[in-house]
């Protein structure tokens, strides 16, 4: 009882509104509204753009400069006392991670370790000037490095020993590393140049939206497969076995077969060192995670492992005594800039596109997370430009393609980094190593770098948990994840990405081809219409069917739209017309049969009866199948109790020419069976499309379009009452 009283009191407090207005169709509504001068609105922005192009004011030029070089905007306002200490601590913490990861990911890119250091300096420093994110750490990243390495190995297989390119740096190559490694470096830096140019062009053309085609399930499935590729490629370094490196389809299978076929030649010393480093790294990560709030900065376990590994290797002379492979020669100082090998571009163009898009997608997704968390905005197009400059300019200084690193970005943000200064400081730390103390890391065992890479894949391997998550939430997204993973695992990262993007687009087409169809009804005494199958209170309007499809109407789903319309409404004009024709034919046969019987009867009785009787019989009705001729001539057409059909276009975003023809056909077909069709809640852009497609004519006018479902319902009821009144008068 108390609950009922509370409910009634709540209903009394519910706010209500009452509006009295005419029933509006689109014809009436447009007649009462005044259109804005659209030509002026369209022309003026272009006019001002041209005006600024030729006579740009200093204020406008300054704005464009600040947009291209964000550092000019935030650096003069940099609060030294508040931000500097946090940026220094963050820069040092990120730098000590940048160093070992740069060395380790160079192995993934199939280039000597020193080029990982170059890639950890030049692009990172450049991003400080052009990037808009304050927290992401640009540099080497496992997935991108693996993609670069795949291209480098494909272009320069392990079997290549000599026969160099026409390059001015062959002397440098022969002095420090083999011709094969030098050629792979040339492939990697040319790939960086090309991917950077692609990113730069996309940014200048404002094509930052391309990242939306890499959906979250696709990216997570792709990166999980990349993690498997990376892990497999590092097994030979962990075990200390000598195998070739593979690229292309089934490369992960070939790599596993090659490693396990030589498992008996495992270098026990390398395995012990590698496993020890893995254990130490896992312990360090667990401590950092568990005591994150208590530790002022994370324990830099990676650099600690590198220092310990280098010391042990040098002290015990692991190379000579146990045959453990080490990093080897690290040239001291920076290299002079050199032009990449341009003739390689045709062979690696498609790979560059994939790397450019994946790299940007990784960076912008991470940047958006931090921007949302800390309350600032990033410019996706400027991020493309920044990455493009980092990669293209860095390629002249022998760096390979880079992007945002998830692990380093989290460290940079969690250790108090406030601005891009932290990234600049981390790059300076790498510079000091390159210039001054790089040679100290020459005894570093490669198995230590493999351990660092493998442990950093822990987060990616956790993404296998996505399978259970997507199974519960969305089977289609699960399918995208699985296809991205399987295709990238077995076809290679390049073809796998292409396959995954294609499949993701197919799922979009599938969703629009198979939308949900509903019949709407009215909540009594309101202008609100909901699914009649979902709510008990919702009732259909007598004689009116309201049909809704949650998709646009275009060539791919026009047939299914028509089929669902007939099935849901229970009114199939084709079936009704067919039944009518069948009844008409049957009626004609009955009449013909009756006439024939009449003639036979007249001929039979012509000799026995008087002419008056004959005349009477000729004009009498003879029964046929128990029915009189009056009953036969009273032909009742198959009819439906539906007089109006309303198509709710609220979810419709666009209509193409096929959709417009389908819509026109629906109106015509239902009109033939005396069902009036009208369209409700059609948006302005869709109506403009219909106008452009010559949808409206003498038979289909704008009077069929209504501003809302309720307007359409009321208009149909008025029309039906008027028709009934006219019929009764006749």
XYZ file of C-alpha atoms in Angstrom:
730
model
C 0.000 0.000 0.000
C 2.794 2.386 0.929
C 4.628 1.460 -2.273
C 1.527 2.275 -4.351
C 1.130 5.656 -2.667
C 4.810 6.466 -3.252
C 4.457 5.461 -6.908
C 1.386 7.690 -7.327
C 3.170 10.583 -5.620
C 6.108 10.072 -7.950
C 3.805 10.135 -10.958
C 2.230 13.352 -9.720
C 5.659 14.951 -9.485
C 6.523 13.842 -13.056
C 6.878 16.831 -15.310
C 4.540 16.995 -18.287
C 4.301 19.060 -21.428
C 1.447 19.752 -23.772
C 1.901 21.071 -27.296
C -0.811 22.017 -29.730
C 0.258 22.307 -33.357
C -0.863 21.274 -36.829
C 0.081 17.910 -38.302
C 3.233 18.593 -40.292
C 4.347 16.803 -43.376
C 7.531 17.880 -45.125
C 5.658 19.907 -47.740
C 3.850 22.028 -45.125
C 6.903 22.329 -42.901
C 9.151 23.586 -45.682
C 6.457 26.016 -46.742
C 6.481 27.602 -43.279
C 10.263 27.668 -42.766
C 12.701 29.997 -44.452
C 15.877 28.420 -45.810
C 19.219 30.003 -45.041
C 21.285 31.266 -47.941
C 23.351 28.099 -48.195
C 25.427 29.303 -51.129
C 26.783 32.131 -49.002
C 27.577 29.769 -46.130
C 29.448 27.412 -48.450
C 31.279 30.125 -50.321
C 32.508 32.242 -47.441
C 34.808 29.666 -45.745
C 36.492 28.957 -49.086
C 36.697 32.674 -49.766
C 38.337 33.324 -46.423
C 40.717 30.414 -46.986
C 41.799 31.861 -50.321
C 42.038 35.294 -48.757
C 44.236 33.946 -45.963
C 46.297 32.047 -48.486
C 47.232 35.204 -50.384
C 47.070 37.801 -47.640
C 47.441 35.876 -44.403
C 47.555 38.061 -41.332
C 50.330 37.743 -38.813
C 47.867 36.340 -36.290
C 46.779 33.611 -38.689
C 50.364 32.805 -39.647
C 51.252 32.563 -35.958
C 48.349 30.188 -35.367
C 49.478 27.907 -38.219
C 53.048 27.986 -36.928
C 51.926 27.045 -33.406
C 49.859 24.218 -34.860
C 52.846 22.858 -36.806
C 55.324 23.421 -33.951
C 53.385 22.896 -30.701
C 56.555 23.451 -28.647
C 56.333 27.174 -29.421
C 53.007 27.257 -27.634
C 53.719 25.283 -24.460
C 57.434 25.880 -23.839
C 57.210 29.652 -23.114
C 54.490 28.870 -20.547
C 56.411 25.980 -18.997
C 56.102 26.168 -15.168
C 59.662 25.311 -14.184
C 59.088 24.988 -10.440
C 56.052 22.734 -10.799
C 57.036 20.533 -13.729
C 60.828 20.383 -14.056
C 61.593 17.937 -11.234
C 58.884 15.512 -12.358
C 60.091 15.717 -15.965
C 63.709 15.076 -14.955
C 62.826 11.994 -12.876
C 60.517 10.748 -15.612
C 63.098 11.400 -18.324
C 65.809 9.477 -16.469
C 63.441 6.577 -15.699
C 62.295 6.369 -19.318
C 65.855 6.757 -20.601
C 67.141 3.775 -18.645
C 64.361 1.734 -20.303
C 64.967 3.286 -23.712
C 68.584 2.100 -23.781
C 68.144 -1.679 -23.330
C 64.950 -1.752 -25.389
C 66.680 0.079 -28.225
C 69.449 -2.545 -28.247
C 66.965 -5.422 -27.948
C 64.462 -4.284 -30.569
C 67.272 -3.772 -33.078
C 67.580 -7.563 -33.100
C 63.892 -7.754 -34.040
C 64.495 -5.292 -36.863
C 67.354 -7.513 -38.116
C 69.919 -4.711 -37.816
C 72.979 -4.292 -35.555
C 72.126 -3.069 -32.000
C 73.661 0.390 -32.434
C 70.895 1.284 -34.905
C 68.403 0.675 -32.140
C 70.213 3.395 -30.186
C 70.019 5.769 -33.159
C 66.281 5.051 -33.365
C 65.972 5.806 -29.663
C 67.576 9.230 -30.050
C 66.713 11.120 -33.237
C 62.948 10.405 -33.471
C 62.434 10.884 -29.724
C 64.170 14.248 -29.772
C 62.224 15.404 -32.847
C 58.893 14.455 -31.302
C 59.498 16.998 -28.557
C 59.089 19.778 -31.120
C 56.226 18.428 -33.229
C 54.164 16.118 -30.980
C 51.006 17.125 -29.125
C 50.927 14.354 -26.511
C 52.669 15.151 -23.228
C 53.078 11.604 -21.998
C 53.747 9.067 -24.760
C 57.274 7.767 -25.269
C 58.274 7.596 -28.921
C 60.963 5.137 -29.961
C 61.490 1.489 -30.794
C 58.496 -0.828 -30.362
C 58.342 -4.620 -30.648
C 55.539 -4.885 -33.230
C 56.935 -2.240 -35.595
C 60.477 -3.592 -35.189
C 59.218 -7.065 -36.039
C 57.478 -5.746 -39.180
C 60.672 -3.938 -40.202
C 62.725 -7.072 -39.582
C 60.349 -9.145 -41.701
C 60.817 -6.811 -44.664
C 64.581 -6.630 -44.174
C 64.938 -10.430 -44.067
C 62.682 -10.824 -47.106
C 64.730 -8.363 -49.145
C 68.091 -9.563 -47.814
C 67.865 -13.251 -46.788
C 70.451 -14.913 -44.569
C 71.960 -16.562 -47.643
C 73.141 -13.166 -48.967
C 76.826 -12.740 -48.229
C 78.131 -10.066 -50.543
C 77.203 -8.263 -53.766
C 76.558 -4.876 -52.289
C 74.403 -1.962 -53.282
C 75.828 1.051 -55.043
C 76.382 3.019 -51.867
C 78.892 5.497 -50.574
C 78.909 3.795 -47.160
C 80.409 0.429 -48.141
C 83.706 1.321 -46.455
C 81.855 1.965 -43.208
C 79.988 -1.322 -43.615
C 83.076 -3.425 -44.175
C 84.797 -1.772 -41.209
C 82.096 -2.367 -38.605
C 79.703 -5.139 -39.776
C 78.972 -7.503 -42.655
C 77.627 -6.593 -46.054
C 74.417 -8.486 -45.283
C 73.781 -6.431 -42.140
C 74.589 -3.246 -44.020
C 72.053 -4.105 -46.739
C 69.415 -4.821 -44.121
C 70.139 -1.456 -42.545
C 69.579 0.182 -45.922
C 66.229 -1.605 -46.281
C 65.206 -0.576 -42.746
C 66.116 3.114 -43.130
C 64.490 3.328 -46.582
C 61.379 1.788 -45.060
C 61.489 4.444 -42.320
C 61.800 7.196 -44.934
C 58.874 5.909 -46.967
C 56.581 5.246 -43.984
C 57.451 8.684 -42.635
C 56.574 10.354 -45.944
C 53.249 8.463 -46.016
C 52.430 9.583 -42.466
C 53.443 13.147 -43.263
C 51.248 13.249 -46.379
C 48.276 11.775 -44.519
C 48.703 14.365 -41.787
C 48.962 17.306 -44.170
C 45.883 16.062 -46.044
C 44.017 15.766 -42.706
C 43.592 12.004 -43.074
C 43.994 11.217 -39.393
C 40.675 9.387 -39.471
C 42.260 6.372 -41.235
C 43.096 4.952 -37.805
C 39.398 4.297 -37.122
C 39.512 1.390 -39.573
C 41.861 -0.379 -37.178
C 39.261 -1.288 -34.571
C 40.254 -2.303 -31.055
C 39.589 -6.060 -31.557
C 41.602 -5.948 -34.786
C 44.558 -4.151 -33.195
C 44.559 -6.418 -30.151
C 44.366 -9.584 -32.254
C 47.085 -8.265 -34.549
C 49.437 -7.285 -31.702
C 48.875 -10.635 -29.972
C 49.939 -12.438 -33.142
C 52.898 -10.059 -33.411
C 53.850 -11.002 -29.856
C 53.936 -14.671 -30.872
C 56.126 -13.763 -33.864
C 58.459 -11.759 -31.626
C 58.666 -14.488 -28.998
C 59.427 -17.117 -31.648
C 62.129 -14.974 -33.232
C 63.889 -14.597 -29.869
C 64.020 -18.294 -29.045
C 67.222 -18.815 -31.036
C 68.982 -16.042 -29.086
C 67.715 -17.402 -25.756
C 68.885 -20.927 -26.585
C 72.040 -19.802 -28.370
C 71.334 -21.858 -31.500
C 72.237 -20.860 -35.062
C 69.248 -20.772 -37.402
C 68.143 -18.720 -40.379
C 65.537 -16.003 -39.938
C 62.328 -16.383 -41.915
C 59.744 -13.915 -43.181
C 56.443 -14.111 -45.032
C 53.627 -16.684 -44.733
C 54.201 -19.501 -42.222
C 57.437 -17.870 -41.057
C 56.516 -18.557 -37.423
C 56.137 -22.268 -38.224
C 59.442 -22.402 -40.104
C 61.193 -20.595 -37.235
C 59.860 -23.042 -34.647
C 60.826 -26.036 -36.783
C 64.322 -24.599 -37.310
C 64.835 -23.942 -33.583
C 63.560 -27.335 -32.398
C 65.498 -29.178 -35.094
C 68.679 -27.752 -33.548
C 67.576 -27.959 -29.915
C 70.403 -30.428 -29.231
C 72.951 -27.706 -30.034
C 71.608 -25.421 -27.301
C 74.281 -23.283 -25.652
C 73.717 -24.079 -21.977
C 75.581 -20.974 -20.780
C 73.429 -18.685 -22.952
C 70.257 -20.445 -21.745
C 71.223 -20.080 -18.080
C 72.041 -16.398 -18.497
C 68.790 -15.778 -20.410
C 66.551 -17.628 -17.947
C 68.212 -15.868 -15.011
C 67.511 -12.500 -16.641
C 63.886 -13.479 -17.333
C 63.361 -14.405 -13.675
C 64.970 -11.150 -12.469
C 62.898 -9.075 -14.886
C 59.650 -10.777 -13.890
C 60.434 -10.264 -10.205
C 61.252 -6.606 -10.851
C 58.022 -6.038 -12.785
C 55.978 -7.713 -10.068
C 57.594 -5.541 -7.375
C 56.975 -2.403 -9.446
C 53.348 -3.395 -9.961
C 52.641 -4.405 -6.375
C 54.395 -1.472 -4.704
C 53.641 1.115 -7.380
C 52.225 3.624 -4.901
C 55.062 3.229 -2.405
C 58.008 3.397 -4.815
C 59.046 6.939 -5.812
C 60.159 5.604 -9.218
C 59.924 2.088 -10.704
C 62.954 -0.115 -10.237
C 64.853 0.095 -13.592
C 65.272 -3.675 -13.784
C 66.067 -3.726 -17.488
C 69.137 -1.503 -17.238
C 70.185 -3.382 -14.093
C 70.001 -6.678 -15.986
C 71.945 -5.143 -18.895
C 74.698 -3.896 -16.571
C 74.898 -7.212 -14.693
C 74.842 -9.215 -17.944
C 77.561 -7.052 -19.468
C 79.710 -7.345 -16.347
C 79.331 -11.112 -16.087
C 80.039 -11.551 -19.798
C 83.151 -9.393 -19.655
C 84.402 -10.902 -16.382
C 83.887 -14.528 -17.351
C 84.731 -13.990 -21.035
C 81.553 -15.826 -22.087
C 82.278 -15.340 -25.780
C 85.629 -17.111 -25.780
C 84.988 -19.612 -23.010
C 81.396 -20.703 -23.745
C 80.675 -19.405 -27.264
C 77.912 -17.045 -26.139
C 76.921 -14.546 -28.831
C 77.311 -10.920 -27.759
C 76.234 -7.543 -29.131
C 79.654 -6.938 -30.640
C 81.028 -3.741 -32.059
C 79.177 -0.504 -31.167
C 80.714 2.415 -33.096
C 81.329 5.435 -30.918
C 79.768 8.747 -31.901
C 77.060 9.782 -34.335
C 77.096 8.967 -38.019
C 76.975 11.594 -40.711
C 73.571 11.892 -42.435
C 73.130 9.793 -45.581
C 70.397 9.476 -48.183
C 68.534 6.125 -48.025
C 68.557 3.814 -51.029
C 65.688 5.237 -53.112
C 65.712 2.339 -55.597
C 64.315 0.066 -52.870
C 61.027 2.007 -52.642
C 58.991 0.002 -55.209
C 59.768 -3.280 -53.440
C 58.754 -2.082 -49.973
C 55.951 0.397 -50.713
C 53.069 -1.792 -49.479
C 54.991 -2.682 -46.316
C 55.588 1.021 -45.669
C 51.850 1.719 -45.825
C 51.133 -1.020 -43.269
C 53.895 0.194 -40.934
C 52.761 3.821 -41.282
C 49.150 3.036 -40.369
C 49.941 0.585 -37.558
C 52.533 2.955 -36.088
C 50.121 5.890 -36.119
C 47.297 3.771 -34.706
C 49.457 2.674 -31.760
C 50.631 6.199 -31.031
C 47.295 7.990 -31.306
C 45.386 5.387 -29.248
C 47.897 5.691 -26.394
C 47.966 9.474 -26.697
C 44.161 9.645 -26.433
C 44.198 7.558 -23.251
C 46.634 9.914 -21.515
C 44.934 13.038 -22.871
C 41.592 11.890 -21.477
C 43.148 11.016 -18.136
C 44.956 14.358 -17.716
C 42.380 16.639 -19.313
C 44.013 17.950 -22.463
C 43.454 17.380 -26.164
C 45.644 15.956 -28.898
C 45.487 16.624 -32.615
C 45.396 13.348 -34.570
C 46.529 14.999 -37.787
C 49.432 16.727 -36.036
C 50.403 13.381 -34.493
C 50.615 11.976 -38.013
C 52.801 14.889 -39.058
C 55.008 14.460 -35.979
C 55.489 10.732 -36.560
C 56.111 11.372 -40.249
C 58.859 13.864 -39.449
C 60.378 11.574 -36.807
C 60.583 8.643 -39.214
C 61.506 10.458 -42.417
C 64.122 12.776 -40.903
C 65.448 10.008 -38.638
C 65.998 7.773 -41.657
C 68.751 10.113 -42.890
C 70.551 9.388 -39.608
C 70.177 5.578 -39.918
C 67.165 5.068 -37.648
C 64.399 2.588 -38.485
C 60.635 3.059 -38.087
C 59.392 3.960 -34.618
C 56.144 4.578 -32.797
C 54.834 4.855 -29.256
C 55.991 2.237 -26.746
C 53.265 1.197 -24.312
C 55.566 0.128 -21.478
C 57.799 3.222 -21.645
C 54.791 5.531 -21.955
C 53.293 4.087 -18.783
C 56.607 4.586 -16.988
C 56.959 8.145 -18.310
C 53.475 9.024 -17.074
C 53.589 7.178 -13.741
C 56.969 8.663 -12.699
C 55.653 12.224 -12.856
C 56.251 13.264 -16.464
C 54.280 16.400 -17.285
C 55.436 17.470 -20.742
C 57.496 16.444 -23.757
C 60.600 17.568 -21.855
C 60.680 14.121 -20.242
C 60.990 12.480 -23.659
C 63.741 14.907 -24.667
C 65.728 14.083 -21.520
C 65.405 10.336 -22.179
C 66.778 10.855 -25.700
C 69.733 12.839 -24.284
C 70.550 9.882 -22.021
C 70.686 7.641 -25.089
C 72.852 10.236 -26.835
C 75.373 10.105 -23.973
C 75.603 6.338 -24.364
C 76.111 6.630 -28.145
C 78.763 9.322 -27.862
C 80.629 8.314 -24.710
C 80.059 4.856 -23.241
C 78.465 2.745 -25.974
C 81.556 0.564 -26.299
C 81.040 -0.657 -22.718
C 78.012 -2.665 -23.852
C 79.879 -4.622 -26.534
C 80.250 -7.730 -24.280
C 76.479 -7.761 -23.584
C 75.113 -11.261 -24.406
C 72.345 -11.333 -27.003
C 70.429 -13.720 -24.771
C 70.018 -10.859 -22.255
C 68.398 -8.716 -24.936
C 66.162 -11.666 -25.898
C 65.094 -11.962 -22.252
C 64.188 -8.251 -22.173
C 62.108 -8.580 -25.322
C 60.292 -11.701 -24.097
C 59.376 -10.260 -20.713
C 58.056 -7.087 -22.324
C 55.625 -9.258 -24.286
C 53.832 -10.228 -21.064
C 51.200 -7.525 -21.488
C 50.475 -8.545 -25.063
C 50.088 -12.200 -24.157
C 47.475 -11.190 -21.584
C 45.352 -10.140 -24.551
C 44.439 -13.802 -25.037
C 41.891 -13.029 -22.315
C 40.042 -10.975 -24.930
C 38.608 -14.206 -26.325
C 36.465 -14.794 -23.219
C 35.531 -11.098 -23.047
C 34.388 -10.824 -26.660
C 32.608 -14.188 -26.439
C 30.346 -12.655 -23.803
C 29.945 -9.211 -25.375
C 30.097 -9.509 -29.183
C 30.578 -12.542 -31.402
C 31.357 -10.337 -34.405
C 34.187 -8.568 -32.546
C 35.434 -11.965 -31.427
C 35.496 -13.050 -35.075
C 37.516 -9.920 -35.968
C 39.992 -10.680 -33.155
C 40.382 -14.328 -34.181
C 40.776 -13.530 -37.890
C 43.332 -10.794 -37.140
C 45.279 -13.156 -34.881
C 45.205 -16.244 -37.113
C 45.848 -14.328 -40.356
C 48.729 -12.329 -38.855
C 50.196 -15.445 -37.255
C 50.266 -17.612 -40.357
C 50.270 -15.165 -43.277
C 52.764 -12.730 -41.768
C 52.109 -9.332 -40.223
C 51.713 -7.490 -43.533
C 49.253 -9.837 -45.250
C 47.639 -10.571 -41.907
C 46.872 -6.898 -41.337
C 45.425 -6.562 -44.833
C 43.266 -9.656 -44.299
C 42.068 -8.402 -40.918
C 41.114 -4.947 -42.245
C 39.257 -6.554 -45.166
C 37.382 -8.869 -42.820
C 36.497 -5.982 -40.483
C 34.979 -4.093 -43.422
C 33.053 -7.214 -44.440
C 31.556 -7.368 -40.942
C 30.358 -3.780 -41.364
C 28.647 -4.756 -44.629
C 27.210 -7.839 -42.923
C 25.760 -5.749 -40.117
C 24.099 -3.357 -42.541
C 22.851 -6.259 -44.662
C 21.379 -8.003 -41.630
C 19.930 -5.266 -39.435
C 17.222 -5.658 -36.828
C 13.689 -5.012 -38.051
C 10.909 -3.931 -35.692
C 7.238 -3.062 -35.699
C 6.584 -0.056 -33.492
C 3.516 0.691 -31.415
C 2.310 3.615 -29.333
C 2.589 4.026 -25.596
C -1.037 4.974 -24.831
C -1.789 8.708 -24.576
C 1.754 9.700 -25.657
C 3.615 10.473 -28.851
C 6.255 7.847 -27.979
C 6.604 4.711 -30.127
C 8.512 1.568 -29.119
C 8.948 -2.053 -30.174
C 5.658 -3.911 -29.733
C 7.492 -7.174 -29.008
C 9.538 -5.643 -26.208
C 6.961 -3.906 -23.997
C 3.536 -5.089 -22.885
C 2.082 -1.575 -22.642
C 2.890 -0.719 -26.253
C -0.070 -1.154 -28.602
C -0.268 -0.987 -32.377
C -2.446 1.715 -33.897
C -5.518 0.074 -35.556
C -5.060 -0.218 -39.303
C -1.510 1.231 -39.186
C 1.831 -0.588 -39.289
C 4.991 1.304 -38.276
C 8.145 -0.391 -39.608
C 11.721 0.405 -38.510
C 15.110 -0.963 -39.640
C 18.236 0.042 -37.736
C 20.335 0.511 -40.875
C 20.629 2.701 -43.911
C 18.889 1.733 -47.151
C 21.319 0.973 -49.969
C 22.155 -1.607 -52.611
C 23.447 -4.256 -50.194
C 20.326 -4.498 -48.027
C 17.487 -3.212 -50.220
C 16.153 -6.718 -50.953
C 16.311 -7.818 -47.321
C 14.593 -4.537 -46.337
C 11.674 -5.262 -48.676
C 11.419 -8.903 -47.557
C 11.456 -7.972 -43.862
C 8.852 -5.269 -44.474
C 6.425 -7.786 -45.991
C 7.134 -10.392 -43.316
C 6.854 -8.050 -40.329
C 3.748 -6.202 -41.495
C 2.017 -9.313 -42.800
C 1.077 -7.406 -45.944
C 2.617 -8.719 -49.159
C 1.307 -6.747 -52.137
C 2.609 -9.347 -54.592
C 0.762 -12.148 -52.781
C -2.433 -10.102 -52.559
C -2.302 -9.202 -56.249
C -1.575 -12.815 -57.157
C -4.554 -13.975 -55.083
C -6.686 -11.324 -56.756
C -5.662 -12.477 -60.222
C -6.318 -16.091 -59.251
C -9.774 -15.208 -57.923
C -10.522 -13.207 -61.035
C -9.595 -16.148 -63.266
C -11.707 -18.495 -61.163
C -14.595 -16.041 -61.290
C -14.286 -15.798 -65.066
C -14.358 -19.584 -65.378
C -17.453 -19.789 -63.175
C -19.278 -17.158 -65.257
C -18.275 -18.900 -68.495
C -19.485 -22.228 -67.164
C -22.775 -20.695 -66.073
C -23.326 -19.158 -69.487
C -22.612 -22.458 -71.221
C -25.147 -24.252 -69.009
C -27.710 -21.596 -69.762
C -27.207 -22.060 -73.505
C -27.518 -25.855 -73.246
C -30.683 -25.545 -71.205
C -32.214 -23.173 -73.720
C -31.405 -25.473 -76.658
C -32.797 -28.500 -74.838
C -36.125 -26.916 -73.997
C -36.558 -24.974 -77.230
C -38.766 -27.687 -78.826
C -40.914 -28.483 -75.745
C -41.943 -25.156 -74.360
C -43.500 -22.051 -75.614
C -41.399 -19.077 -76.614
C -42.401 -17.233 -73.492
C -41.122 -20.047 -71.317
C -37.884 -20.192 -73.340
C -37.406 -16.492 -72.916
C -37.959 -16.814 -69.187
C -35.398 -19.611 -68.839
C -32.896 -17.695 -70.915
C -33.084 -14.849 -68.511
C -33.221 -16.896 -65.335
C -30.149 -17.630 -63.227
C -29.087 -21.204 -63.111
C -27.251 -22.297 -60.020
C -23.594 -23.244 -60.396
C -21.889 -25.141 -57.551
C -24.666 -24.068 -55.243
C -24.254 -20.365 -56.026
C -26.404 -18.056 -58.024
C -25.014 -15.914 -60.787
C -25.532 -12.826 -58.602
C -23.249 -14.367 -55.987
C -20.664 -15.207 -58.594
C -20.682 -11.733 -60.054
C -20.295 -10.293 -56.555
C -16.522 -10.762 -56.631
C -14.862 -9.849 -53.324
C -11.166 -8.969 -53.799
C -8.628 -10.231 -51.264
C -8.172 -7.307 -48.880
C -6.088 -6.469 -45.814
C -7.202 -4.730 -42.675
C -4.165 -2.420 -42.932
C -4.816 0.915 -44.570
C -1.520 2.725 -43.806
C 2.171 1.845 -43.573
C 4.696 4.180 -41.927
C 8.418 3.700 -42.567
C 10.448 5.084 -39.649
C 13.651 6.545 -41.101
C 15.149 7.677 -37.784
C 18.127 5.225 -37.976
C 18.697 5.799 -41.719
C 21.917 7.720 -42.412
C 21.990 7.537 -46.186
C 20.088 6.232 -49.197
C 21.676 5.385 -52.545
C 20.045 5.137 -55.988
C 19.110 1.474 -55.472
C 17.580 2.307 -52.105
C 15.586 5.185 -53.603
C 14.230 2.917 -56.360
C 13.348 0.288 -53.761
C 11.516 2.880 -51.698
C 9.597 4.116 -54.717
C 8.701 0.538 -55.658
C 7.389 -0.112 -52.135
C 5.137 2.950 -52.306
C 3.802 1.919 -55.715
C 3.204 -1.746 -54.809
C 1.342 -0.988 -51.588
C -0.729 1.664 -53.316
C -2.036 -1.021 -55.675
C -3.512 -2.885 -52.688
C -4.929 0.311 -51.161
C -2.261 0.710 -48.484
C -1.014 4.274 -48.068
C 2.765 4.486 -47.447
C 4.482 7.442 -45.781
C 7.926 8.116 -44.328
C 8.601 9.530 -40.858
C 11.614 11.179 -39.207
C 13.656 11.488 -42.387
C 16.812 13.524 -41.685
C 17.814 16.525 -43.761
C 20.845 14.884 -45.437
C 18.767 11.826 -46.387
C 16.033 14.049 -47.810
C 18.654 15.935 -49.807
C 19.916 12.615 -51.158
C 16.386 11.619 -52.186
C 15.954 14.962 -53.935
C 19.250 14.550 -55.765
C 18.221 11.042 -56.857
C 14.966 12.406 -58.374
C 12.874 10.468 -55.882
C 10.064 13.032 -55.796
C 7.670 13.373 -58.735
C 3.944 13.734 -59.385
C 3.069 10.425 -57.711
C 5.597 10.577 -54.851
C 5.553 14.020 -53.253
C 6.972 15.515 -50.097
C 3.518 15.193 -48.558
C 4.450 11.560 -47.858
C 7.297 12.679 -45.555
C 6.518 13.615 -41.955
C 8.616 15.248 -39.277
C 7.805 12.586 -36.673
C 6.086 9.215 -36.356
C 3.222 10.803 -34.424
C 2.591 13.314 -37.220
C 2.440 10.441 -39.695
C 0.080 8.397 -37.490
C -2.333 11.291 -37.031
C -2.268 12.081 -40.759
C -2.990 8.431 -41.630
C -5.901 8.340 -39.173
C -7.374 11.526 -40.630
C -6.959 10.166 -44.158
C -8.667 6.881 -43.249
C -11.612 8.632 -41.569
C -12.012 10.863 -44.599
C -11.966 7.861 -46.961
C -14.504 5.980 -44.814
C -16.813 9.000 -44.725
C -16.621 9.360 -48.509
C -17.408 5.655 -48.988
C -20.428 5.838 -46.642
C -21.771 8.895 -48.475
C -21.623 6.984 -51.757
